[in-house]
Coordinates of C-alpha atoms in Angstrom, one line a residue:
M1 CA 44.6 17.2 5.9
P2 CA 43.2 20.7 5.4
Q3 CA 39.6 21.5 4.6
I4 CA 37.9 24.5 3.0
S5 CA 34.4 25.8 2.7
A6 CA 33.3 25.8 -1.0
N7 CA 29.9 26.1 -2.5
A8 CA 28.3 25.7 0.9
L9 CA 30.1 22.4 1.4
T10 CA 33.2 21.4 3.3
I11 CA 35.9 20.1 0.9
E12 CA 38.9 18.0 2.1
Y13 CA 42.0 18.6 0.0
D14 CA 45.7 18.0 0.0
T15 CA 48.7 19.5 -1.9
F16 CA 52.1 18.5 -3.2
G17 CA 54.9 20.7 -4.4
S18 CA 55.6 24.4 -4.3
S19 CA 52.7 26.9 -4.4
T20 CA 54.8 29.0 -6.9
D21 CA 54.7 26.2 -9.5
R22 CA 51.9 25.7 -12.1
P23 CA 48.7 24.8 -10.2
L24 CA 47.3 21.5 -11.2
L25 CA 43.9 20.3 -9.8
L26 CA 43.2 16.6 -9.9
V27 CA 39.5 15.4 -10.0
M28 CA 38.9 11.8 -9.2
G29 CA 36.1 9.6 -10.6
L30 CA 32.9 7.9 -9.5
G31 CA 32.9 7.1 -5.8
S32 CA 36.7 7.5 -5.6
Q33 CA 38.4 9.4 -2.8
M34 CA 41.3 11.8 -3.5
T35 CA 43.6 9.1 -2.1
R36 CA 43.1 7.2 -5.4
W37 CA 45.5 9.8 -6.8
N38 CA 48.5 7.9 -5.5
P39 CA 50.9 10.1 -3.5
D40 CA 53.8 8.9 -5.7
F41 CA 52.0 9.9 -8.8
C42 CA 51.3 13.3 -7.3
G43 CA 54.9 13.6 -6.4
M44 CA 56.0 12.9 -9.9
L45 CA 53.7 15.7 -11.1
A46 CA 55.1 18.0 -8.5
D47 CA 58.7 17.1 -9.6
A48 CA 57.6 18.1 -13.1
G49 CA 56.9 21.6 -12.0
H50 CA 53.3 21.5 -10.7
Y51 CA 51.6 22.6 -7.5
V52 CA 49.3 19.6 -7.2
V53 CA 45.9 19.8 -5.5
R54 CA 43.8 16.7 -5.0
F55 CA 40.5 16.7 -3.2
D56 CA 37.5 14.7 -2.2
N57 CA 34.4 15.4 -4.3
R58 CA 31.1 15.8 -2.5
D59 CA 29.7 12.6 -1.1
V60 CA 33.1 10.8 -0.9
G61 CA 36.0 10.8 1.5
L62 CA 36.1 13.5 4.2
S63 CA 34.2 16.1 2.2
T64 CA 30.5 16.8 2.9
H65 CA 28.1 13.9 2.4
L66 CA 24.6 14.8 1.4
N67 CA 22.9 12.1 3.5
E68 CA 19.7 14.0 3.6
A69 CA 19.3 13.5 -0.1
G70 CA 18.8 9.8 0.3
L71 CA 19.5 6.9 -2.1
P72 CA 18.5 7.5 -5.7
D73 CA 16.5 4.8 -7.5
M74 CA 18.9 4.2 -10.4
A75 CA 16.5 1.8 -12.1
A76 CA 13.9 4.5 -12.2
V77 CA 16.4 7.1 -13.3
T78 CA 17.5 4.8 -16.2
A79 CA 13.9 4.0 -17.2
A80 CA 13.0 7.7 -17.3
L81 CA 16.0 8.6 -19.3
L82 CA 15.2 5.9 -21.9
Q83 CA 11.7 7.4 -22.2
G84 CA 13.1 10.9 -22.7
Q85 CA 11.6 12.1 -19.4
E86 CA 12.9 14.8 -17.0
V87 CA 14.7 13.2 -14.1
D88 CA 15.0 14.6 -10.6
V89 CA 18.3 13.7 -9.0
P90 CA 19.9 15.0 -5.8
Y91 CA 22.5 17.1 -7.8
T92 CA 24.2 17.3 -11.1
L93 CA 27.7 17.3 -12.5
E94 CA 27.3 21.0 -12.9
D95 CA 26.9 21.3 -9.2
M96 CA 30.1 19.2 -8.8
A97 CA 31.9 21.5 -11.2
D98 CA 30.7 24.5 -9.2
D99 CA 32.2 22.9 -6.1
T100 CA 35.5 22.7 -7.9
A101 CA 35.3 26.3 -9.0
A102 CA 34.6 27.4 -5.5
L103 CA 37.6 25.3 -4.2
I104 CA 39.8 27.1 -6.7
E105 CA 38.5 30.4 -5.5
G106 CA 38.9 29.4 -1.8
L107 CA 42.5 28.4 -2.4
A108 CA 43.2 31.8 -4.1
L109 CA 44.5 30.0 -7.2
D110 CA 42.8 32.3 -9.8
A111 CA 43.1 29.8 -12.6
V112 CA 44.4 26.2 -12.7
H113 CA 45.3 23.4 -15.0
V114 CA 42.7 20.7 -14.4
C115 CA 43.0 17.0 -14.9
G116 CA 40.1 14.6 -14.3
A117 CA 39.8 10.9 -14.5
S118 CA 36.6 9.0 -15.6
L119 CA 33.6 10.8 -13.9
G120 CA 36.3 13.3 -12.8
G121 CA 37.0 14.0 -16.5
M122 CA 33.3 14.8 -17.0
V123 CA 33.5 17.2 -14.0
A124 CA 36.7 18.7 -15.4
Q125 CA 35.1 19.2 -18.8
T126 CA 32.0 20.8 -17.2
L127 CA 34.3 23.1 -15.1
A128 CA 36.0 24.3 -18.3
I129 CA 32.7 25.0 -19.9
R130 CA 31.0 26.7 -17.0
H131 CA 34.0 28.5 -15.6
P132 CA 36.4 29.1 -18.5
R133 CA 38.4 31.8 -16.7
K134 CA 39.4 29.4 -14.0
V135 CA 40.9 26.8 -16.3
R136 CA 44.3 27.2 -18.0
S137 CA 44.4 23.7 -19.6
L138 CA 42.3 20.6 -19.5
T139 CA 43.3 17.0 -19.3
S140 CA 40.6 14.4 -19.6
I141 CA 41.5 10.8 -18.8
M142 CA 39.4 7.7 -19.6
S143 CA 36.3 9.9 -19.8
S144 CA 33.7 10.8 -22.5
T145 CA 31.4 13.6 -23.7
G146 CA 28.0 12.4 -22.7
N147 CA 27.2 11.4 -26.3
R148 CA 24.6 8.7 -25.9
E149 CA 25.2 7.3 -29.4
L150 CA 28.7 6.1 -28.4
P151 CA 29.2 2.4 -27.6
P152 CA 28.4 1.6 -23.9
A153 CA 30.4 -0.3 -21.4
T154 CA 30.7 -4.0 -22.0
P155 CA 28.1 -6.0 -20.1
E156 CA 30.8 -7.5 -17.9
A157 CA 32.2 -4.0 -17.0
M158 CA 28.7 -2.7 -16.3
A159 CA 27.9 -5.6 -14.1
A160 CA 31.1 -5.1 -12.2
L161 CA 30.3 -1.4 -11.6
L162 CA 26.8 -2.2 -10.4
T163 CA 27.9 -5.0 -8.0
P164 CA 26.3 -4.1 -4.6
A165 CA 28.6 -2.7 -2.0
A166 CA 30.1 -5.2 0.4
P167 CA 28.7 -5.1 4.0
D168 CA 32.1 -5.1 5.6
R169 CA 35.8 -4.3 5.3
A170 CA 37.0 -7.7 4.1
G171 CA 34.2 -7.9 1.6
T172 CA 35.1 -4.5 0.3
G173 CA 38.6 -5.7 -0.5
E174 CA 37.3 -8.8 -2.3
R175 CA 34.9 -6.7 -4.3
A176 CA 37.6 -4.4 -5.4
I177 CA 39.8 -7.2 -6.6
S178 CA 36.8 -8.7 -8.6
I179 CA 36.1 -5.3 -10.2
S180 CA 39.8 -4.7 -11.0
K181 CA 40.0 -8.0 -12.9
V182 CA 37.2 -6.9 -15.2
I183 CA 37.9 -3.2 -15.8
G184 CA 41.6 -2.9 -15.1
S185 CA 44.4 -2.8 -17.7
P186 CA 45.0 -6.1 -19.4
G187 CA 48.5 -5.0 -20.4
Y188 CA 49.4 -4.0 -16.8
P189 CA 47.5 -6.3 -14.4
A190 CA 47.2 -4.9 -10.9
D191 CA 48.6 -6.7 -7.9
P192 CA 45.5 -8.1 -6.1
E193 CA 47.0 -7.5 -2.7
E194 CA 47.6 -3.8 -3.6
V195 CA 44.0 -3.5 -4.8
R196 CA 42.8 -5.1 -1.6
A197 CA 44.9 -2.8 0.6
R198 CA 43.8 0.3 -1.2
A199 CA 40.1 -0.7 -0.9
M200 CA 40.4 -1.4 2.8
A201 CA 42.2 1.9 3.3
D202 CA 39.3 3.6 1.5
Y203 CA 36.8 1.8 3.7
D204 CA 38.6 2.9 6.8
R205 CA 38.7 6.5 5.7
A206 CA 35.1 6.8 4.5
F207 CA 32.5 4.3 3.4
D208 CA 29.2 5.6 1.9
P209 CA 27.6 3.6 -0.9
A210 CA 24.7 6.0 -1.1
G211 CA 27.0 8.8 -1.9
V212 CA 28.4 6.8 -4.8
A213 CA 24.9 6.2 -6.1
R214 CA 24.2 10.0 -5.9
Q215 CA 27.3 10.7 -8.0
M216 CA 26.2 8.0 -10.5
A217 CA 22.8 9.6 -10.8
A218 CA 24.5 12.9 -11.5
A219 CA 26.6 11.4 -14.3
S220 CA 23.5 9.7 -15.8
V221 CA 21.5 12.8 -16.4
Q222 CA 24.0 15.2 -17.8
A223 CA 23.4 16.2 -21.4
D224 CA 25.8 15.7 -24.3
R225 CA 28.7 18.2 -23.9
R226 CA 30.1 18.2 -27.4
A227 CA 28.6 21.5 -28.5
E228 CA 30.0 23.3 -25.4
L229 CA 33.3 21.5 -25.7
S230 CA 33.7 22.8 -29.2
G231 CA 33.7 26.3 -27.9
L232 CA 36.8 25.8 -25.6
S233 CA 39.9 27.7 -26.6
I234 CA 42.5 26.2 -24.1
P235 CA 45.2 23.6 -24.6
A236 CA 43.6 20.2 -24.0
L237 CA 44.8 16.7 -23.7
V238 CA 42.7 13.5 -23.9
I239 CA 44.3 10.3 -22.5
H240 CA 42.5 7.0 -23.0
G241 CA 43.3 3.3 -22.8
K242 CA 42.7 1.3 -26.0
D243 CA 41.4 -1.6 -23.8
D244 CA 39.0 0.2 -21.5
P245 CA 35.8 -1.9 -21.1
L246 CA 34.0 0.6 -18.9
V247 CA 34.4 3.8 -21.0
P248 CA 35.4 2.5 -24.4
V249 CA 38.1 4.2 -26.3
T250 CA 35.5 5.8 -28.6
G251 CA 34.7 8.1 -25.6
G252 CA 38.2 9.5 -25.6
I253 CA 38.2 9.9 -29.4
D254 CA 34.9 11.7 -29.3
T255 CA 36.2 14.0 -26.6
H256 CA 39.3 14.8 -28.7
E257 CA 37.2 15.4 -31.8
A258 CA 34.9 17.8 -29.8
I259 CA 37.7 20.0 -28.3
P260 CA 39.4 22.2 -30.9
D261 CA 43.2 21.5 -31.3
S262 CA 43.3 19.0 -28.5
E263 CA 46.0 16.4 -28.2
L264 CA 45.0 12.7 -28.2
C265 CA 47.1 10.0 -26.4
L266 CA 45.8 6.4 -26.8
I267 CA 47.6 3.8 -24.8
D268 CA 47.9 0.1 -25.7
G269 CA 47.0 -2.3 -22.9
M270 CA 45.4 0.4 -20.6
G271 CA 42.0 -0.3 -19.2
H272 CA 40.0 1.8 -16.7
D273 CA 42.7 2.5 -14.2
L274 CA 46.1 4.2 -13.9
P275 CA 48.8 1.5 -13.8
R276 CA 52.0 2.5 -12.1
Q277 CA 54.0 1.5 -15.2
L278 CA 52.2 4.2 -17.2
W279 CA 52.8 7.0 -14.8
P280 CA 55.9 8.4 -16.5
E281 CA 54.2 8.6 -19.8
I282 CA 51.0 10.1 -18.4
V283 CA 53.0 12.7 -16.3
Q284 CA 55.0 13.6 -19.4
Q285 CA 51.9 14.1 -21.5
I286 CA 50.2 16.3 -18.8
T287 CA 53.3 18.3 -18.4
L288 CA 53.5 19.1 -22.1
V289 CA 50.0 20.5 -22.1
T290 CA 50.5 22.5 -18.9
E291 CA 53.8 23.9 -20.2
K292 CA 52.0 24.9 -23.4
A293 CA 49.3 26.7 -21.6
G294 CA 51.8 28.4 -19.2

């Protein structure tokens, strides 16, 4: 797959569809490689009139890993935040949004429609705030605003997220199945063998638990975005599962309420994943907002 220099990093990316169609940039979530945007899903978006770009964020996949930054102490980060103290982390979501802006420039796309999932939704929101001329429309999926007054993840979902990385390939597959059973969509249960195969493919492509921790630290320290989101003047869509235990549906509702004139799509039975059965509806919703923006 091709690479590009962006914001002093090397960013791995991939494209689907015709470069003359509406450019749609997909931003994946915490510790997730761009391959988590399933090629079939990307193909459906391309068939709907999009030039789809997916990429590896910093610290995952085949993009630059900031190994010299070390492993953040998440317990210390959390304790400092609870005490209202300043926290020093390797980088922020603003830095990740700037990576994305530099990728857009490097690909000579001028301005794009951007769609982010989970932490990727936070990055997408931050991109729209910091680089408004580069964003034609915004789709935020299973994400939130940084509002610390919202209900947190369920204890079970948080425990699953914080489960230590497995030491080997087989353990990585088993860990992924366990997490999927907790945070996945109860209305659309994932096939454990598909989950295992995807996790093992990710392991083979790139495995860096420290990079995931650095991304988690970045998400932990970002301030509430509601005031800045209220200043957006682009078509926006918020998609959220009603049964998401990791980022409760209130996060999606809060995002919708913060962004003027945004559309809200709440889906029964959807948890914190993108079940294949829901792809047609999600693609249709994204296409409506990108067509509206032009």
